[in-house]
Each structure stands twice: as structure tokens, then as C-alpha cells.
PDB file of C-alpha atoms and ligand atoms in Angstrom:
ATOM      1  CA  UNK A   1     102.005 100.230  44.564  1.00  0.00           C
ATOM      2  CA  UNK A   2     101.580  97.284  46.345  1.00  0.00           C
ATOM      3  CA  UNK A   3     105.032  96.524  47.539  1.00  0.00           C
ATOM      4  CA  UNK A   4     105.227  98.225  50.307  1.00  0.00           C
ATOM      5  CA  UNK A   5     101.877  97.409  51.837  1.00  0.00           C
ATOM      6  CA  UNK A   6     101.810  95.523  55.196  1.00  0.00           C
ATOM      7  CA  UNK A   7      99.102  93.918  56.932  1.00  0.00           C
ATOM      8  CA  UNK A   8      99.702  93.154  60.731  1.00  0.00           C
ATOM      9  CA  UNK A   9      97.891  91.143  63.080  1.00  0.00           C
ATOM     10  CA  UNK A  10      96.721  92.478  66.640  1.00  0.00           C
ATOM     11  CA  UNK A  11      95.670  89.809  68.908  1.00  0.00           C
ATOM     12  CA  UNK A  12      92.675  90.345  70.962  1.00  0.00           C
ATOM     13  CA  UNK A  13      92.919  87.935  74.146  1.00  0.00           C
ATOM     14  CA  UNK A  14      89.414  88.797  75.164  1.00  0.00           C
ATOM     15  CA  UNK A  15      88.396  85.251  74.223  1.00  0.00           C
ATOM     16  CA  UNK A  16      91.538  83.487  75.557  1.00  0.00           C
ATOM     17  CA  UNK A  17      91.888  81.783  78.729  1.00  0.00           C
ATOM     18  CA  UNK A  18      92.194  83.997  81.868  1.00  0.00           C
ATOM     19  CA  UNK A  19      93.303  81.472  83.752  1.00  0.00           C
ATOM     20  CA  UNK A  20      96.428  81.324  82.186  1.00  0.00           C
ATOM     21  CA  UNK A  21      97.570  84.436  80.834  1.00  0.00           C
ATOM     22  CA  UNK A  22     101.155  83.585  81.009  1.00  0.00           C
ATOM     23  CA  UNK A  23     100.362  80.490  78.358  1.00  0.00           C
ATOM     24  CA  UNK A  24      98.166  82.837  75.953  1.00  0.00           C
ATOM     25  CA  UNK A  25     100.989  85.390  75.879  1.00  0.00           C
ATOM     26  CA  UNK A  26     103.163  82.567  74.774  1.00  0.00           C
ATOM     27  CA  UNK A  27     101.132  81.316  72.401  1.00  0.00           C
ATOM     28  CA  UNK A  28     100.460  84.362  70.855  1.00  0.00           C
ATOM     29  CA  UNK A  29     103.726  85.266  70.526  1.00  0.00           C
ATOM     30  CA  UNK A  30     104.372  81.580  68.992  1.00  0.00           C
ATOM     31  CA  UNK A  31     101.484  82.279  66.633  1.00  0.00           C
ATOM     32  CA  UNK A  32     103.385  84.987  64.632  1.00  0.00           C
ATOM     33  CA  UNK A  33     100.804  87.894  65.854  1.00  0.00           C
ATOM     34  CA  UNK A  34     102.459  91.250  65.800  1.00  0.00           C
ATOM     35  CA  UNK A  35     100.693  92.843  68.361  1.00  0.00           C
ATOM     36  CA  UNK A  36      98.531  92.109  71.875  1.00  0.00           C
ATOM     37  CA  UNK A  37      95.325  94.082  71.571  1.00  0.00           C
ATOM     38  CA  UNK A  38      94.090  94.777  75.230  1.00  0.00           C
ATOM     39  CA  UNK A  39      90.124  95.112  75.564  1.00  0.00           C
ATOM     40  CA  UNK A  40      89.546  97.343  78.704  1.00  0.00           C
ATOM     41  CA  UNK A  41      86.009  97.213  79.277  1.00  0.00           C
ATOM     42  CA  UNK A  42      83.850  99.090  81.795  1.00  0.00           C
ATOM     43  CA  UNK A  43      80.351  97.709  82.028  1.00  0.00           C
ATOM     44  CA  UNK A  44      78.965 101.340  81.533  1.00  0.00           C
ATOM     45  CA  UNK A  45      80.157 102.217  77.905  1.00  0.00           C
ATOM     46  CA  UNK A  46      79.697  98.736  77.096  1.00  0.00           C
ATOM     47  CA  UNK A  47      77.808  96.329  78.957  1.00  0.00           C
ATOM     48  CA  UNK A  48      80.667  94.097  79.468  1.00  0.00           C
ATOM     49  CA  UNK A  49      82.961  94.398  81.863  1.00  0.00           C
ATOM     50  CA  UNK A  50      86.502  93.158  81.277  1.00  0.00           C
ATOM     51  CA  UNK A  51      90.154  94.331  83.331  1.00  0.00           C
ATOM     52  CA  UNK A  52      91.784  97.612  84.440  1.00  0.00           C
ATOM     53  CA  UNK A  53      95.537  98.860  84.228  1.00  0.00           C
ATOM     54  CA  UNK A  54      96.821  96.546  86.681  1.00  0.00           C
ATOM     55  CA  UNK A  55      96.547  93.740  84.644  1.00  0.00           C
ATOM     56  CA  UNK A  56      97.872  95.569  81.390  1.00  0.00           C
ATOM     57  CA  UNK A  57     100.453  96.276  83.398  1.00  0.00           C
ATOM     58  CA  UNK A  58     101.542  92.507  83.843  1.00  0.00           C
ATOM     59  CA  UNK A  59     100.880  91.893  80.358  1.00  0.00           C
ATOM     60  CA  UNK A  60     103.239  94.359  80.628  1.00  0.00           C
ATOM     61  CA  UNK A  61     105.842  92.320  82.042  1.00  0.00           C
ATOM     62  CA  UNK A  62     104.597  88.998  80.436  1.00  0.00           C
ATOM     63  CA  UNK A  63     105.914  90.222  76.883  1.00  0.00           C
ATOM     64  CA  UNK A  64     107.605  92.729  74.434  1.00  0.00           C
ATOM     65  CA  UNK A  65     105.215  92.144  72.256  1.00  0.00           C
ATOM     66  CA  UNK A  66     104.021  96.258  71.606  1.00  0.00           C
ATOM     67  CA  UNK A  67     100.559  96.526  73.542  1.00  0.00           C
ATOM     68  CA  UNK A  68      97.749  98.080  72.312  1.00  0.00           C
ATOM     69  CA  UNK A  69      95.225  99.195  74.459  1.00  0.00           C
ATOM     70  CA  UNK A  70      91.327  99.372  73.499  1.00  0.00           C
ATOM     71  CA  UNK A  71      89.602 101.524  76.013  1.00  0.00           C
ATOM     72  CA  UNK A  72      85.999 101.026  75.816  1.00  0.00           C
ATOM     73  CA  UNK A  73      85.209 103.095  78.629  1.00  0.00           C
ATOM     74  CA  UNK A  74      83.510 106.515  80.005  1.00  0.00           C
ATOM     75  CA  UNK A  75      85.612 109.173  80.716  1.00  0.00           C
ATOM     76  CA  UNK A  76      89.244 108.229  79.594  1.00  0.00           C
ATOM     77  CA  UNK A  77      90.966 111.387  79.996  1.00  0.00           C
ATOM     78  CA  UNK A  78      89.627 110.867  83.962  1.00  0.00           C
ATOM     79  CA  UNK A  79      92.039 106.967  83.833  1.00  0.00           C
ATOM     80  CA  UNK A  80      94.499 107.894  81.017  1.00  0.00           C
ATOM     81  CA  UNK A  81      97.096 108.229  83.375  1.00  0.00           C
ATOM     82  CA  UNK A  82      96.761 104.882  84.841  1.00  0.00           C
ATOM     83  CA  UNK A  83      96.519 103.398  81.457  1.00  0.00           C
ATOM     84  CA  UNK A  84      99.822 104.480  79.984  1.00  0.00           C
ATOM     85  CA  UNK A  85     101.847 104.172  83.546  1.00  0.00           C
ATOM     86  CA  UNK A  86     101.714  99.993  82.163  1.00  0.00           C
ATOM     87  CA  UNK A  87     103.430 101.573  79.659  1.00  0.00           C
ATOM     88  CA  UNK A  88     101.406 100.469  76.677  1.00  0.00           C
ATOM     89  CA  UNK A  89     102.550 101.108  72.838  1.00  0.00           C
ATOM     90  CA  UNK A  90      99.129 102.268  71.971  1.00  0.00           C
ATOM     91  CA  UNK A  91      96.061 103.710  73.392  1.00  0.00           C
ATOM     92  CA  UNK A  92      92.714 103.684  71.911  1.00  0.00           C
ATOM     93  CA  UNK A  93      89.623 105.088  73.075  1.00  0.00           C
ATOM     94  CA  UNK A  94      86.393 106.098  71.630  1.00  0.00           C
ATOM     95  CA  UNK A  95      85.655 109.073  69.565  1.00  0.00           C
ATOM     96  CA  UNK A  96      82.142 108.940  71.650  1.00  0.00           C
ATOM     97  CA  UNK A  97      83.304 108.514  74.756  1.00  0.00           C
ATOM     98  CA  UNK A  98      83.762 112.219  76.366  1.00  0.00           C
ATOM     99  CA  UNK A  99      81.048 114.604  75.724  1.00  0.00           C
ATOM    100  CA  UNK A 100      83.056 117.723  75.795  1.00  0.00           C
ATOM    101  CA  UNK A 101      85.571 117.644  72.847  1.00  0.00           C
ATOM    102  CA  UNK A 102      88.322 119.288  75.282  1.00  0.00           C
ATOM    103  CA  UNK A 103      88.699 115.792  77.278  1.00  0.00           C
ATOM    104  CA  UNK A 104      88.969 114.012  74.090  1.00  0.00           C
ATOM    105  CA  UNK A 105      92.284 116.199  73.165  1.00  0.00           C
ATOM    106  CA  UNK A 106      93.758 116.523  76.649  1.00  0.00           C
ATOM    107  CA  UNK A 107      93.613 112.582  76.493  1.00  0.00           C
ATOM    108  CA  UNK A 108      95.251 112.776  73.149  1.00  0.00           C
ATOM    109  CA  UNK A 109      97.825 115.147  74.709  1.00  0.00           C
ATOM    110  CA  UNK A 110      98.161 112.612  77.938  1.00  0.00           C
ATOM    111  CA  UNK A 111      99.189 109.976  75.394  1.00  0.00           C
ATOM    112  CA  UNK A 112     101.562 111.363  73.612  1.00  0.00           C
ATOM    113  CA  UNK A 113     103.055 112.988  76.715  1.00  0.00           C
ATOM    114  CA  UNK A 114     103.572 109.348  77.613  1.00  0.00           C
ATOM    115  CA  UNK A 115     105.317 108.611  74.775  1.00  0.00           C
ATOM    116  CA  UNK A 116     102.489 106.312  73.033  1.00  0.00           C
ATOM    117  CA  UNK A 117     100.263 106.548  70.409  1.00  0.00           C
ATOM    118  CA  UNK A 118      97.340 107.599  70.561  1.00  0.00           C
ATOM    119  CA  UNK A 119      93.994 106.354  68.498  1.00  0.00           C
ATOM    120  CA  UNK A 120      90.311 106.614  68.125  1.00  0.00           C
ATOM    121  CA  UNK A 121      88.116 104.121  67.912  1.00  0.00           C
ATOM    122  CA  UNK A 122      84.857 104.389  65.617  1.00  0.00           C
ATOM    123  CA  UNK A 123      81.943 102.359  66.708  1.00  0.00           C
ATOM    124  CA  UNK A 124      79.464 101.027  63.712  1.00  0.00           C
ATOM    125  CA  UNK A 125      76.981 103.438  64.286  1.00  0.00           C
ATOM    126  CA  UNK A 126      79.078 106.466  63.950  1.00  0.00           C
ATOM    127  CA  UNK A 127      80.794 108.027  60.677  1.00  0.00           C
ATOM    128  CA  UNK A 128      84.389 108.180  60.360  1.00  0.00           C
ATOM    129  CA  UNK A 129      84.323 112.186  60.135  1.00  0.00           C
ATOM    130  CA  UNK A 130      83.671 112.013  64.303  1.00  0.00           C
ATOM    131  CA  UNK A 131      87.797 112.575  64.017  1.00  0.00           C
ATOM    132  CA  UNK A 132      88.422 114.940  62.096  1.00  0.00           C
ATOM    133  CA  UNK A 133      88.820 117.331  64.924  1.00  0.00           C
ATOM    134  CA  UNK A 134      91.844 115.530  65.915  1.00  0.00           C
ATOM    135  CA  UNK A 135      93.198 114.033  62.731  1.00  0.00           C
ATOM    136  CA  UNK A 136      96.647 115.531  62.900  1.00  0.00           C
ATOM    137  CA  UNK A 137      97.035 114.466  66.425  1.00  0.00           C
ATOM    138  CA  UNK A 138      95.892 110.601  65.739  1.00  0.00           C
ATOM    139  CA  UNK A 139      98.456 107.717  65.092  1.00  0.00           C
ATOM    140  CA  UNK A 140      96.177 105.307  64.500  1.00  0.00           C
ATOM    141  CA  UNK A 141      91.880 104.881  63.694  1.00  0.00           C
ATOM    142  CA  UNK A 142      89.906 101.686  64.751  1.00  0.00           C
ATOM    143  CA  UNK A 143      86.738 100.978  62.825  1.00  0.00           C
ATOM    144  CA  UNK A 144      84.541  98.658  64.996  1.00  0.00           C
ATOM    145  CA  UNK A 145      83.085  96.167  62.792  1.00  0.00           C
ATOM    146  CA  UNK A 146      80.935  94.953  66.076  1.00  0.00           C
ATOM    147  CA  UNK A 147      79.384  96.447  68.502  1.00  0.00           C
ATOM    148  CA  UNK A 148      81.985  96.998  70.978  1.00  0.00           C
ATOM    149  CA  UNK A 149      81.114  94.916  74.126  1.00  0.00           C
ATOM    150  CA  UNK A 150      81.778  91.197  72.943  1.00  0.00           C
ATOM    151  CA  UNK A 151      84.288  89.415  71.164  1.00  0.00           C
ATOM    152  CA  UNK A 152      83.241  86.150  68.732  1.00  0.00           C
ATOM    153  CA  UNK A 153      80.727  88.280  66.877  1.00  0.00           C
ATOM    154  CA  UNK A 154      80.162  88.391  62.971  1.00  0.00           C
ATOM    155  CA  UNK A 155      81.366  90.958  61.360  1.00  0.00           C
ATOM    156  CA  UNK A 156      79.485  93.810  59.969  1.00  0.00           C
ATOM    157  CA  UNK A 157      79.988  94.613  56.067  1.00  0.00           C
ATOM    158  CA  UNK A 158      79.096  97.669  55.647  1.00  0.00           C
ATOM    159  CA  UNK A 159      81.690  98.800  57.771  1.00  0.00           C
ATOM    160  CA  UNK A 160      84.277  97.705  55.895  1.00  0.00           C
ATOM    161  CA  UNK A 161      84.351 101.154  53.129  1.00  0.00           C
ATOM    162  CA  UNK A 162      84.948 102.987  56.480  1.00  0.00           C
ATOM    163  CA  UNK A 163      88.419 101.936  56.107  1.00  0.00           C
ATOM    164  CA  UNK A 164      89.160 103.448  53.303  1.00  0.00           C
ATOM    165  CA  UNK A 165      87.639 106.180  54.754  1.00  0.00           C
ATOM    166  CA  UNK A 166      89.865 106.243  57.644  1.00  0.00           C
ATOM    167  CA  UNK A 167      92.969 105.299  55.578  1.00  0.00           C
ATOM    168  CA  UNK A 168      92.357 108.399  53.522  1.00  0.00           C
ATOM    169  CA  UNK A 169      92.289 110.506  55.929  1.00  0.00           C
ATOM    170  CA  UNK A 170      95.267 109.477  57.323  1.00  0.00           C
ATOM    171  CA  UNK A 171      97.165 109.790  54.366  1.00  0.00           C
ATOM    172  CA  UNK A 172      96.160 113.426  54.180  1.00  0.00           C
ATOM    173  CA  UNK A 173      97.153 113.870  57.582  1.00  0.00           C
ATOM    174  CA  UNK A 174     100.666 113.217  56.852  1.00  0.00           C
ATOM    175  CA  UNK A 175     101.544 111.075  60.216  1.00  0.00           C
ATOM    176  CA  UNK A 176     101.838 107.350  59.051  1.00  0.00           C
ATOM    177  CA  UNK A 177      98.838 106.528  60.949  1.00  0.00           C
ATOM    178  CA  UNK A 178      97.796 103.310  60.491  1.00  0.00           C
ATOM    179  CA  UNK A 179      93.942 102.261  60.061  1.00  0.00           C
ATOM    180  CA  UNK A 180      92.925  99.246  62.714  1.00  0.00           C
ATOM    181  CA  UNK A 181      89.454  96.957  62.237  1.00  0.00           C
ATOM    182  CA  UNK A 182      88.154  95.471  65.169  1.00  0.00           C
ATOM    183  CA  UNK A 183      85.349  92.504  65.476  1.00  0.00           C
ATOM    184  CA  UNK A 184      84.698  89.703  63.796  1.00  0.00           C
ATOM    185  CA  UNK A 185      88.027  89.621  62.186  1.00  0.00           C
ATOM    186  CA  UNK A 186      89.468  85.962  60.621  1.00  0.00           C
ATOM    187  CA  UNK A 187      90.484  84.440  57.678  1.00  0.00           C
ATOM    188  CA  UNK A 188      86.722  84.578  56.256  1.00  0.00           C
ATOM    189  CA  UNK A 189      87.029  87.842  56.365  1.00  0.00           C
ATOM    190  CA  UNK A 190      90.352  88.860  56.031  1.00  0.00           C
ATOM    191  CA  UNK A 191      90.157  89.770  51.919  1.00  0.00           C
ATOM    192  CA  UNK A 192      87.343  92.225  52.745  1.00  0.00           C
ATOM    193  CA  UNK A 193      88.611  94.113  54.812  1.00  0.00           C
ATOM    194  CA  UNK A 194      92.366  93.862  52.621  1.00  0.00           C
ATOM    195  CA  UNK A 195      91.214  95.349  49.604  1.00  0.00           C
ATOM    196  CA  UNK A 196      89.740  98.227  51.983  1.00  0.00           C
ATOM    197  CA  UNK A 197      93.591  98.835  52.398  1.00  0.00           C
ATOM    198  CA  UNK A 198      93.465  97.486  56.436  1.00  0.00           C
ATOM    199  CA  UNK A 199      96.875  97.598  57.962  1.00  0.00           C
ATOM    200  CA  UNK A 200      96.041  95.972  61.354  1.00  0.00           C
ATOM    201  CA  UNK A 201      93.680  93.192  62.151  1.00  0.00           C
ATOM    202  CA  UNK A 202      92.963  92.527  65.127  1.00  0.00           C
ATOM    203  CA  UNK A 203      91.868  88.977  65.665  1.00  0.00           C
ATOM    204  CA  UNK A 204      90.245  87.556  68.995  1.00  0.00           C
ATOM    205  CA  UNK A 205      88.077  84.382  68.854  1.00  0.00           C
ATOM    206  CA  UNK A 206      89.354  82.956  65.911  1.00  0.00           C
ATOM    207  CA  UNK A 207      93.358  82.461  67.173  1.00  0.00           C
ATOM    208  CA  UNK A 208      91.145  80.411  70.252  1.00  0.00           C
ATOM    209  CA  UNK A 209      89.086  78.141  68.448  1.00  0.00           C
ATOM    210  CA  UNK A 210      89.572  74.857  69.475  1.00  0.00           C
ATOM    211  CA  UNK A 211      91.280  72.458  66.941  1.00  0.00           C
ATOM    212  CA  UNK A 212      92.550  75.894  65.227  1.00  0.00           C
ATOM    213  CA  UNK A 213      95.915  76.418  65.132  1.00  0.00           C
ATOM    214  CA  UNK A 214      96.408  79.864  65.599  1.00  0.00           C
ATOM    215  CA  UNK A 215      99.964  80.217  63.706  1.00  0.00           C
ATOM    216  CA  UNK A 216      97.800  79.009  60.561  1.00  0.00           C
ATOM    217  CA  UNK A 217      95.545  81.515  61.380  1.00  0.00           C
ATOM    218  CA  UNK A 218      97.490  84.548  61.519  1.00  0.00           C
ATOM    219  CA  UNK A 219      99.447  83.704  58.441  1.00  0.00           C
ATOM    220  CA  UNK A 220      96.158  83.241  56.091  1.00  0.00           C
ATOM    221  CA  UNK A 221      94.920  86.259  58.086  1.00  0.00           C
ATOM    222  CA  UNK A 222      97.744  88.364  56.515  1.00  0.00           C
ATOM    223  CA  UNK A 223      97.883  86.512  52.973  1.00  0.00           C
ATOM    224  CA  UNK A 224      94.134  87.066  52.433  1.00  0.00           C
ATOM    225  CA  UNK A 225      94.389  90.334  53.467  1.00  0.00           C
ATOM    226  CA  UNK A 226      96.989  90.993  51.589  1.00  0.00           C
ATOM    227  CA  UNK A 227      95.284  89.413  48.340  1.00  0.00           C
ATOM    228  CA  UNK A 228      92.345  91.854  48.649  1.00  0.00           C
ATOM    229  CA  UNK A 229      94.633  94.612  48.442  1.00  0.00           C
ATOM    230  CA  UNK A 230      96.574  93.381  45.620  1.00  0.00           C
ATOM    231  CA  UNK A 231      93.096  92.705  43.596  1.00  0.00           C
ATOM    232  CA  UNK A 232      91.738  95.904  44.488  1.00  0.00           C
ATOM    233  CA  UNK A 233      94.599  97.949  42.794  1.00  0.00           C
ATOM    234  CA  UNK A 234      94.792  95.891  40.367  1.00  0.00           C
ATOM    235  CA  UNK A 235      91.584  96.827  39.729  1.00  0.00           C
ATOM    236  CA  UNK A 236      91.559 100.281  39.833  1.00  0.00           C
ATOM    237  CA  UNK A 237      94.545 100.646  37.876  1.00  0.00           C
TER     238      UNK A 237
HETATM  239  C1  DX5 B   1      84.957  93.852  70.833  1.00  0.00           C
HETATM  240  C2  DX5 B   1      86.451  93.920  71.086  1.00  0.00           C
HETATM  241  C3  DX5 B   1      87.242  93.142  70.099  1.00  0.00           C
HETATM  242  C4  DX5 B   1      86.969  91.672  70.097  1.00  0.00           C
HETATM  243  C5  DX5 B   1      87.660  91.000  68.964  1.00  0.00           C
HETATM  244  O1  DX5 B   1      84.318  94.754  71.646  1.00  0.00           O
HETATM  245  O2  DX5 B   1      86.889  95.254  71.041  1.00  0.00           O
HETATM  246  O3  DX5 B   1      88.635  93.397  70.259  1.00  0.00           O
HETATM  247  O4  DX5 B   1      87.389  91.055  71.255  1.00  0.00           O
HETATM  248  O5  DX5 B   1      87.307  89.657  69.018  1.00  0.00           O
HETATM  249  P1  DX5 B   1      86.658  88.905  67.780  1.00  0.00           P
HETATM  250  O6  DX5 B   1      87.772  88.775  66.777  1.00  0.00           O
HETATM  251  O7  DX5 B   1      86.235  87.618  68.351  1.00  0.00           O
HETATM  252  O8  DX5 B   1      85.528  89.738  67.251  1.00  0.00           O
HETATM  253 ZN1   ZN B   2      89.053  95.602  70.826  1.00  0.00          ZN
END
């Protein structure tokens, strides 16, 4: 049943050139990448501190290319609103992020009142089964294979069977969700996290390397990915 398995690519432009955001879009959407992935960062969840809506919103009107936004923030139900008014295909925040579980669904609720999708994000540390709570409300999951804070980092193995995990879940939910992996994402490890059945990578660093070209590397991105699916079935069949 491999036929109908697609991998995408999510570009994360945390690593790009800020200077010239108008050029990275470009590029990006040059390099084949089916998605921008949007790293919102807010020096208190994480220790890095990135951009707020305003500047999703002009990625916004930079390209049609769907927009998915990674919140990596305290409190998202409190900026939600802000978030999706940039009118953003997805939203993602973490599954840790609110400590009462009520904010976590009333963001849930904001998003889809929006008209996006809505996600949760699963940082290394924490088992997938931190969703299940909201598991028929979820369009997408996003297993961190970093620590969220940084792009360019190495990816974490043992995060990989989370996938599965996720994906799993997912298909019991009955939505089409789709299972995201964040971090350390590239053609070295694209076949890993493939043949954990990954639908979206999401790719930062490794479309900016210099002397890279990041068409190539979106295209052996989704091959290799796609290989480690195909050699996984084939395996279990
Ligand atoms: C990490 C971010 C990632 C990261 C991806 O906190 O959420 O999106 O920028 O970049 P690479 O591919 O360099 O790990
Ligand atoms: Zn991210």
C-alpha cells in the first residue's frame, strides 16, 4: 500500500537570511518545498527568541505557499488570535505549553474557528500520548526531533518510532491528520524518518547550506523518504 503515500517538504526559514525575506520566499518556492514552516519563538518557552504575527503576516503576502505556523511559546490560547488573523494554513503549538488542559482546547477551538488547522507539537522529552485528550480535534502532530529552540541541530533517533506512534493515532482518529517531524531533518536523515511513515518534513538548515542547492535537496529529501517507507512495508509484508 504504498501508492498512495506522500511525503511533503515544510521549509523552516529559521536559518535563512532575514535580511531578505522576499529572496528566501522565492527561493523556496523555486526549490520545490511544499510548505513555509514559520518558527515563532518566545525566549521564555524556548530560550530563543525569533518573530511575532506581524511578520507571518507578510509572509503572508510574500507567497501562496500554505503557511504553517510553529508556536513555541507560553500561553497560545492568550496570542492565538493574532496568529491566525495572518491567516496561516496551520497552527502548531505545544502539547506542554498551557498548564490547564482547558486553554489547550479553546486554542484548538480558536483555530478551527479560523478556518486552519490546528496541531500539536511533541517535544523529545515528552510521549506522544500527551494528545490524546485532543486527538479527534488535531489535523496534524509534530514530533520534535530537537530540542525546540534552535535550528541546524542533529537529529535525535530515538524519536523517530514516535512517528509511528503519532501516525497511528491519527489513523484511528479518522481525520486525515498528517504526522510532521521537526529538527535536524535532511537528506541524511530523510529514510529514517520515511520508513516511520513521515508525511511532512520540515527542513531548515539544510535548504541554506552554502554550495547546496536546495531544489536537490528537497527532491532527495522526498525520494529517501519515500524509500524508507517503501522498504519498511516491504518488510513487514
Ligand atoms: C527548532 C525549529 C525547527 C528548526 C528546523 O526549534 O522548530 O523548525 O528550525 O531546522 P533544522 O532543519 O535546521 O533542524
Ligand atoms: Zn519548527
Amino acid at each position: 500500500m504504498t501508492d498512495n503515500h506522500r511525503v511533503l517538504v515544510s521549509a523552516s526559514i529559521l536559518n535563512a537570511d532575514f535580511s531578505r525575506l522576499d529572496r528566501v520566499v522565492h527561493k523556496m518556492e523555486r526549490s520545490g518545498a511544499d510548505r513555509l514552516h514559520l518558527d515563532v519563538m518566545d525566549g521564555h518557552f524556548v530560550d530563543n527568541i525569533t518573530f511575532g504575527p506581524d511578520v507571518v503576516a507578510a509572509f503572508r503576502r510574500l507567497t501562496e505557499l500554505p503557511l504553517d505556523v510553529h508556536l513555541m511559546i507560553s500561553q497560545p490560547a492568550r496570542y492565538m488570535e493574532r496568529f491566525l488573523e495572518a491567516e496561516p494554513e496551520t497552527v502548531t503549538f505545544h502539547v506542554e505549553a498551557e498548564a490547564a488542559a482547558e486553554r489547550t482546547t479553546s486554542a484548538i477551538e480558536a483555530i478551527h474557528a479560523a478556518g486552519a488547522e490546528a496541531g500539536l507539537a511533541v517535544s523529545p522529552d515528552t510521549p506522544v500520548d500527551a494528545v490524546d485528550p485532543w486527538l479527534s480535534e488535531l489535523d496534524l502532530i509534530m514530533i520534535m526531533s530537537v530540542y525546540p529552540g534552535w535550528g541546524g541541530q542533529g537529529f535525535i533517533p530515538e524519536t523517530a518510532p514516535k512517528i509511528a506512534q503519532a501516525r497511528a493515532k491519527l489513523a484511528a482518529a479518522g481525520r486525515g491528520g498528517l504526522v510532521h517531524v521537526d529538527g535536524g531533518v535532511s537528506s541524511k536523515t530523510a529514510q529514517i524518518v520515511g520508513s516511520h511513515g513521515i508525511d511532512v518534513c520540515v527542513v531548515g538548515s539544510a535548504l541554506f547550506k552554502r554550495g547546496r542547492d536546495a531544489a536537490d535537496e528537497v527532491e532527495r529529501v522526498k525520494e529517501l523518504a519515500l524509500l524508507g517507507f517503501e522498504s519498511n512495508t516491504a518488510g513487514a509484508r
